[in-house]
């Protein structure tokens, strides 16, 4: 046995915790850059947070240009904004995209000479880089980014979508208030909750699963499979939403210290090329990949299947399909604009950005089999 586990995070969880966001950020800096998208203004959360900061006498700056599948160019612009406005900490507000963008901005604000695309493709190269402290306030329950040091970014020129990761990017504090999730539209809720379920299944099925991460992955998988349909039927079901929100955050630490496998590995080329919603890409691919993989780690796929209501490894993929049907997430890549001609690029890009995830899958696919998986998901 051989593993490393280092995920220190300060998690403030519960309804009402959003009333204390200003106090939390004031512990980590004097002038925050609020990194967000457009929806936090619409829901009133941005105004609420601004009120808290003003009541504490804190100055702040708002950077609200983060879009779905956050871009390296947005990160560079945000970092420049942080530097020019004299911000000394980051308040990440919103879904997975502002969480991830905030990490890139926190890093690049302290390292203006660095090339974000180079770091994305090659890592820190053994160097110790600094980053501004981050306080994360998620408004979706899927990414888990608030509890780890990973940021997934997309390069608009190369279409590469890949993670940067380092413990320096772990938020100093995460304020996770389930009531903030209630503003999600149904199509967002189904996509993010399935993303969280994939994080739990993949981190468990990964060969890097270890004695610290495995119990978290299994507990979160059990919780998500128990409540995912209920919460998608009624987002105001407090028991279900609280349970799903906590599981989606906790499993963020588990997959960071274990790994994700082929569904996430093969999804990134999809959302990199066509700006597809991450959870929808996972929905199209996961049953197909599980069907191709389940005999290579049969005992674990059997456990996943049973947690989803099935019998053994042979019906695991079918259980995932049935669950997707119940939450209205039947997705085919052809409906998302993909066609046969895209497959060579997708296969090439999968090996370029997701080699480690392909190698961590219980069945290590070659080029032909990956092309076949994309074809079957059409
Ligand atoms: Fe994900």
Coordinates of C-alpha atoms and ligand atoms in Angstrom, one line a residue:
X1 CA 0.0 0.0 0.0
X2 CA 1.3 3.4 -1.0
X3 CA -0.6 6.7 -1.0
X4 CA -0.4 10.4 0.0
X5 CA -3.3 12.4 1.4
X6 CA -3.2 16.1 2.1
X7 CA -6.4 18.0 1.8
X8 CA -6.6 20.6 4.5
X9 CA -9.8 22.6 4.3
X10 CA -12.0 24.7 6.6
X11 CA -15.6 23.8 5.7
X12 CA -18.5 25.9 7.1
X13 CA -21.6 23.9 6.2
X14 CA -25.3 24.6 6.8
X15 CA -28.3 26.8 6.1
X16 CA -27.6 30.3 7.2
X17 CA -23.8 30.1 6.8
X18 CA -24.1 32.5 3.9
X19 CA -24.9 35.2 6.4
X20 CA -21.3 35.2 7.5
X21 CA -19.4 35.2 4.2
X22 CA -18.0 38.7 5.0
X23 CA -16.6 37.6 8.3
X24 CA -14.9 34.6 6.7
X25 CA -13.2 36.6 3.9
X26 CA -12.1 39.3 6.5
X27 CA -9.9 36.6 8.1
X28 CA -7.9 36.2 4.9
X29 CA -7.5 39.7 3.5
X30 CA -8.5 43.3 3.5
X31 CA -9.6 43.8 -0.1
X32 CA -11.2 40.9 -1.9
X33 CA -11.7 40.4 -5.6
X34 CA -15.2 38.8 -6.0
X35 CA -14.9 36.3 -8.8
X36 CA -18.3 35.3 -10.2
X37 CA -20.5 34.9 -13.3
X38 CA -23.7 36.8 -14.1
X39 CA -26.1 34.7 -12.1
X40 CA -25.1 35.8 -8.6
X41 CA -26.3 39.3 -9.5
X42 CA -29.6 38.0 -10.7
X43 CA -30.2 35.8 -7.6
X44 CA -29.3 38.7 -5.2
X45 CA -26.4 36.8 -3.7
X46 CA -23.8 39.3 -4.9
X47 CA -25.8 42.2 -3.4
X48 CA -26.1 40.4 -0.1
X49 CA -22.3 39.7 0.0
X50 CA -21.5 43.3 -1.0
X51 CA -23.7 44.4 1.9
X52 CA -21.8 42.2 4.3
X53 CA -18.4 43.6 3.1
X54 CA -19.6 47.2 3.3
X55 CA -20.9 46.6 6.9
X56 CA -17.4 45.5 7.8
X57 CA -15.9 48.6 6.1
X58 CA -14.1 46.5 3.5
X59 CA -13.4 47.7 0.0
X60 CA -13.7 45.1 -2.8
X61 CA -13.7 44.7 -6.5
X62 CA -16.1 42.6 -8.6
X63 CA -14.9 40.5 -11.6
X64 CA -18.1 39.0 -13.1
X65 CA -16.8 37.7 -16.5
X66 CA -16.6 34.0 -15.7
X67 CA -18.5 31.9 -18.2
X68 CA -19.3 28.2 -18.4
X69 CA -16.1 26.1 -19.0
X70 CA -13.8 29.0 -17.7
X71 CA -11.2 30.2 -20.2
X72 CA -7.5 30.7 -19.6
X73 CA -7.9 34.2 -21.2
X74 CA -10.6 35.0 -18.5
X75 CA -8.1 33.9 -15.8
X76 CA -5.4 36.2 -17.2
X77 CA -7.9 39.1 -17.3
X78 CA -9.1 38.4 -13.8
X79 CA -5.5 38.2 -12.5
X80 CA -4.7 41.5 -14.1
X81 CA -7.8 43.0 -12.5
X82 CA -6.7 41.6 -9.1
X83 CA -3.3 43.2 -9.5
X84 CA -4.5 46.6 -10.8
X85 CA -7.2 46.9 -8.2
X86 CA -4.9 46.0 -5.3
X87 CA -6.9 43.0 -4.2
X88 CA -5.2 40.7 -1.7
X89 CA -7.6 37.7 -1.6
X90 CA -10.3 36.1 -3.7
X91 CA -14.0 35.5 -2.9
X92 CA -15.3 32.8 -5.3
X93 CA -19.0 33.1 -5.7
X94 CA -21.1 30.8 -8.0
X95 CA -21.0 27.4 -9.6
X96 CA -18.0 25.3 -10.6
X97 CA -16.8 27.8 -13.2
X98 CA -16.2 30.7 -10.7
X99 CA -14.6 28.2 -8.3
X100 CA -12.1 27.0 -10.9
X101 CA -11.5 30.4 -12.4
X102 CA -10.8 31.9 -9.0
X103 CA -8.0 29.4 -8.5
X104 CA -6.4 30.3 -11.8
X105 CA -6.8 34.0 -11.0
X106 CA -5.4 33.6 -7.4
X107 CA -2.3 31.8 -9.0
X108 CA -1.7 34.2 -11.9
X109 CA -2.2 37.3 -9.7
X110 CA 0.9 36.3 -7.8
X111 CA 2.9 35.0 -10.8
X112 CA 2.4 37.5 -13.7
X113 CA 5.3 36.2 -15.7
X114 CA 4.0 32.6 -15.9
X115 CA 2.2 31.1 -18.8
X116 CA -1.2 29.6 -17.7
X117 CA -1.5 27.3 -20.7
X118 CA 2.0 25.9 -19.9
X119 CA 1.1 25.3 -16.3
X120 CA -2.1 23.7 -17.4
X121 CA -0.3 21.2 -19.7
X122 CA 2.9 20.6 -17.7
X123 CA 2.1 21.5 -14.0
X124 CA 4.3 23.6 -11.7
X125 CA 7.4 21.8 -12.8
X126 CA 8.5 21.1 -9.2
X127 CA 8.4 24.8 -8.3
X128 CA 6.6 26.3 -5.3
X129 CA 4.3 29.0 -6.7
X130 CA 2.2 31.2 -4.4
X131 CA -1.4 32.2 -4.8
X132 CA -3.8 34.7 -3.2
X133 CA -6.0 33.1 -0.4
X134 CA -9.4 32.0 -1.6
X135 CA -12.8 31.8 0.2
X136 CA -15.2 29.7 -1.8
X137 CA -19.0 30.0 -1.8
X138 CA -20.5 27.5 -4.1
X139 CA -24.1 27.9 -5.5
X140 CA -24.2 24.6 -7.2
X141 CA -23.8 21.1 -5.7
X142 CA -21.6 19.2 -8.1
X143 CA -18.1 20.4 -8.7
X144 CA -16.5 19.7 -5.3
X145 CA -14.0 22.3 -6.3
X146 CA -14.5 24.2 -3.0
X147 CA -12.9 21.2 -1.2
X148 CA -9.8 20.6 -3.3
X149 CA -6.9 22.2 -5.2
X150 CA -7.9 21.5 -8.7
X151 CA -9.1 24.0 -11.3
X152 CA -10.3 22.9 -14.8
X153 CA -9.6 25.5 -17.4
X154 CA -10.1 25.7 -21.2
X155 CA -7.8 27.3 -23.8
X156 CA -10.0 29.0 -26.4
X157 CA -7.3 28.6 -29.1
X158 CA -6.2 25.0 -28.7
X159 CA -9.6 23.9 -27.2
X160 CA -7.6 22.0 -24.6
X161 CA -9.5 21.6 -21.4
X162 CA -7.3 20.4 -18.5
X163 CA -6.8 20.8 -14.8
X164 CA -4.2 22.6 -12.9
X165 CA -3.7 21.3 -9.4
X166 CA -1.7 22.1 -6.3
X167 CA -2.4 22.4 -2.6
X168 CA -1.7 26.1 -2.8
X169 CA -5.1 26.4 -4.7
X170 CA -7.2 24.8 -2.0
X171 CA -9.6 27.4 -0.6
X172 CA -8.7 28.6 2.9
X173 CA -12.3 28.4 3.7
X174 CA -15.5 27.1 2.0
X175 CA -18.9 28.4 3.0
X176 CA -21.4 25.8 1.8
X177 CA -24.9 26.9 2.5
X178 CA -27.5 24.5 0.9
X179 CA -30.1 27.3 0.7
X180 CA -27.9 29.0 -2.0
X181 CA -28.4 25.9 -4.2
X182 CA -32.2 26.6 -4.5
X183 CA -31.8 29.1 -7.3
X184 CA -30.5 26.4 -9.7
X185 CA -32.7 25.8 -12.8
X186 CA -33.7 22.1 -13.2
X187 CA -31.3 21.5 -16.1
X188 CA -28.4 22.7 -14.0
X189 CA -29.4 20.7 -11.0
X190 CA -29.6 17.4 -12.9
X191 CA -26.2 18.0 -14.6
X192 CA -24.3 19.0 -11.4
X193 CA -25.8 16.3 -9.2
X194 CA -24.8 13.6 -11.8
X195 CA -21.3 15.2 -11.9
X196 CA -21.1 14.7 -8.1
X197 CA -22.2 11.1 -8.5
X198 CA -19.6 10.5 -11.1
X199 CA -16.9 12.0 -8.8
X200 CA -17.9 9.4 -6.2
X201 CA -18.1 6.4 -8.6
X202 CA -14.9 7.3 -10.4
X203 CA -12.8 8.1 -7.3
X204 CA -13.9 4.7 -5.9
X205 CA -13.2 2.8 -9.1
X206 CA -9.8 4.4 -9.5
X207 CA -6.8 2.3 -8.7
X208 CA -5.6 5.3 -6.7
X209 CA -8.5 4.9 -4.3
X210 CA -6.9 4.4 -0.8
X211 CA -7.9 3.7 2.8
X212 CA -8.6 7.4 3.4
X213 CA -10.6 8.3 0.3
X214 CA -12.5 5.0 -0.2
X215 CA -14.9 5.4 2.7
X216 CA -15.7 9.0 1.6
X217 CA -16.3 7.9 -2.0
X218 CA -18.6 5.1 -0.9
X219 CA -20.5 7.2 1.7
X220 CA -21.0 10.0 -0.9
X221 CA -22.1 7.5 -3.5
X222 CA -24.6 6.0 -1.2
X223 CA -26.0 9.4 -0.2
X224 CA -26.1 10.7 -3.8
X225 CA -27.8 7.5 -5.1
X226 CA -30.4 7.7 -2.2
X227 CA -31.3 11.4 -2.8
X228 CA -30.5 12.3 -6.4
X229 CA -33.9 11.6 -7.8
X230 CA -35.7 13.2 -4.8
X231 CA -33.7 16.4 -5.1
X232 CA -34.3 16.6 -8.8
X233 CA -38.0 16.1 -8.2
X234 CA -38.1 18.8 -5.6
X235 CA -35.2 21.2 -5.0
X236 CA -37.1 22.5 -1.8
X237 CA -36.8 19.0 -0.2
X238 CA -34.4 20.2 2.5
X239 CA -33.3 16.8 3.7
X240 CA -32.4 15.7 0.1
X241 CA -30.8 19.0 -0.9
X242 CA -28.7 19.2 2.3
X243 CA -27.5 15.6 1.9
X244 CA -26.6 16.0 -1.8
X245 CA -24.9 19.3 -1.2
X246 CA -22.7 17.9 1.6
X247 CA -21.8 14.8 -0.5
X248 CA -20.9 16.9 -3.5
X249 CA -18.5 18.9 -1.4
X250 CA -16.9 16.1 0.5
X251 CA -16.3 13.9 -2.5
X252 CA -14.3 16.8 -3.9
X253 CA -11.6 16.0 -1.4
X254 CA -11.8 12.2 -2.1
X255 CA -11.3 12.5 -5.9
X256 CA -8.5 15.0 -5.4
X257 CA -6.6 12.5 -3.3
X258 CA -7.6 9.5 -5.4
X259 CA -8.3 10.3 -9.1
X260 CA -11.0 10.5 -11.7
X261 CA -11.0 8.0 -14.6
X262 CA -12.3 7.6 -18.1
X263 CA -15.7 9.3 -17.9
X264 CA -14.1 12.6 -16.9
X265 CA -11.0 11.9 -19.1
X266 CA -13.1 11.5 -22.2
X267 CA -15.6 14.3 -21.3
X268 CA -13.0 17.1 -21.3
X269 CA -12.5 16.9 -25.1
X270 CA -16.3 17.3 -25.5
X271 CA -16.7 20.4 -23.5
X272 CA -13.3 21.7 -24.7
X273 CA -14.4 21.4 -28.4
X274 CA -18.1 22.5 -28.2
X275 CA -18.4 24.2 -24.8
X276 CA -20.8 21.4 -23.7
X277 CA -22.2 21.3 -20.2
X278 CA -19.8 19.1 -18.2
X279 CA -22.5 17.0 -16.6
X280 CA -24.3 16.4 -19.9
X281 CA -21.1 15.1 -21.4
X282 CA -20.6 12.7 -18.5
X283 CA -24.2 11.5 -18.9
X284 CA -23.6 10.7 -22.6
X285 CA -20.3 8.8 -21.9
X286 CA -20.6 7.1 -18.5
X287 CA -22.9 4.2 -19.3
X288 CA -20.9 3.4 -22.4
X289 CA -17.6 3.5 -20.6
X290 CA -18.9 1.4 -17.7
X291 CA -20.2 -1.2 -20.2
X292 CA -16.7 -1.4 -21.7
X293 CA -14.9 -1.4 -18.3
X294 CA -17.0 -3.4 -15.9
X295 CA -15.4 -6.8 -16.3
X296 CA -12.0 -5.4 -15.5
X297 CA -12.9 -4.5 -11.9
X298 CA -15.9 -6.7 -11.4
X299 CA -16.1 -6.6 -7.6
X300 CA -16.0 -2.8 -7.5
X301 CA -18.5 -2.4 -10.3
X302 CA -20.8 -4.8 -8.5
X303 CA -20.7 -2.6 -5.4
X304 CA -21.5 0.5 -7.5
X305 CA -24.3 -1.3 -9.2
X306 CA -25.8 -2.4 -5.8
X307 CA -25.6 1.1 -4.4
X308 CA -27.6 2.2 -7.5
X309 CA -30.2 -0.5 -7.0
X310 CA -28.8 -3.2 -9.3
X311 CA -27.5 -6.8 -8.8
X312 CA -23.9 -7.0 -9.9
X313 CA -21.3 -5.6 -12.3
X314 CA -23.2 -6.8 -15.4
X315 CA -26.1 -4.4 -14.8
X316 CA -24.0 -1.4 -13.5
X317 CA -24.2 0.5 -16.8
X318 CA -27.9 -0.1 -17.1
X319 CA -28.5 1.2 -13.5
X320 CA -26.7 4.4 -14.5
X321 CA -28.8 4.7 -17.6
X322 CA -32.0 4.2 -15.6
X323 CA -30.9 6.8 -13.1
X324 CA -30.2 9.3 -15.9
X325 CA -33.7 8.7 -17.3
X326 CA -35.2 9.4 -13.9
X327 CA -33.5 12.8 -13.6
X328 CA -34.2 13.8 -17.2
X329 CA -30.6 13.5 -18.4
X330 CA -30.7 11.2 -21.4
X331 CA -28.0 12.7 -23.5
X332 CA -26.7 11.7 -26.9
X333 CA -23.7 13.5 -28.4
X334 CA -25.4 13.9 -31.8
X335 CA -28.0 16.1 -30.1
X336 CA -25.2 18.3 -28.8
X337 CA -23.8 19.0 -32.3
X338 CA -21.2 16.2 -32.5
X339 CA -20.7 14.0 -35.5
X340 CA -18.5 11.1 -36.8
X341 CA -16.0 13.6 -38.3
X342 CA -15.2 14.9 -34.7
X343 CA -14.1 11.6 -33.5
X344 CA -10.4 11.7 -34.6
X345 CA -10.0 15.1 -32.9
X346 CA -11.7 13.9 -29.8
X347 CA -9.5 10.8 -29.6
X348 CA -6.3 12.8 -30.2
X349 CA -7.3 15.4 -27.6
X350 CA -8.2 12.7 -25.0
X351 CA -4.7 11.4 -25.1
X352 CA -3.3 15.0 -25.1
X353 CA -5.2 16.3 -22.0
X354 CA -6.4 13.1 -20.2
X355 CA -3.7 10.5 -20.5
X356 CA -3.6 9.9 -16.7
X357 CA -7.3 9.5 -16.5
X358 CA -7.3 7.0 -19.3
X359 CA -4.4 5.1 -17.6
X360 CA -6.3 5.1 -14.3
X361 CA -9.5 3.5 -15.8
X362 CA -10.0 -0.1 -14.7
X363 CA -9.7 -1.0 -18.4
X364 CA -7.0 0.9 -20.1
X365 CA -8.4 1.8 -23.6
X366 CA -6.5 2.2 -26.8
X367 CA -7.3 4.6 -29.6
X368 CA -9.7 2.3 -31.4
X369 CA -11.8 1.6 -28.3
X370 CA -12.0 5.2 -27.4
X371 CA -13.2 6.1 -30.9
X372 CA -15.8 3.3 -30.5
X373 CA -16.9 4.8 -27.1
X374 CA -17.5 8.2 -28.7
X375 CA -19.3 6.6 -31.6
X376 CA -21.6 4.6 -29.3
X377 CA -22.3 7.8 -27.3
X378 CA -23.5 9.6 -30.4
Ligands
LIG1 FE1 -16.7 16.8 -12.7

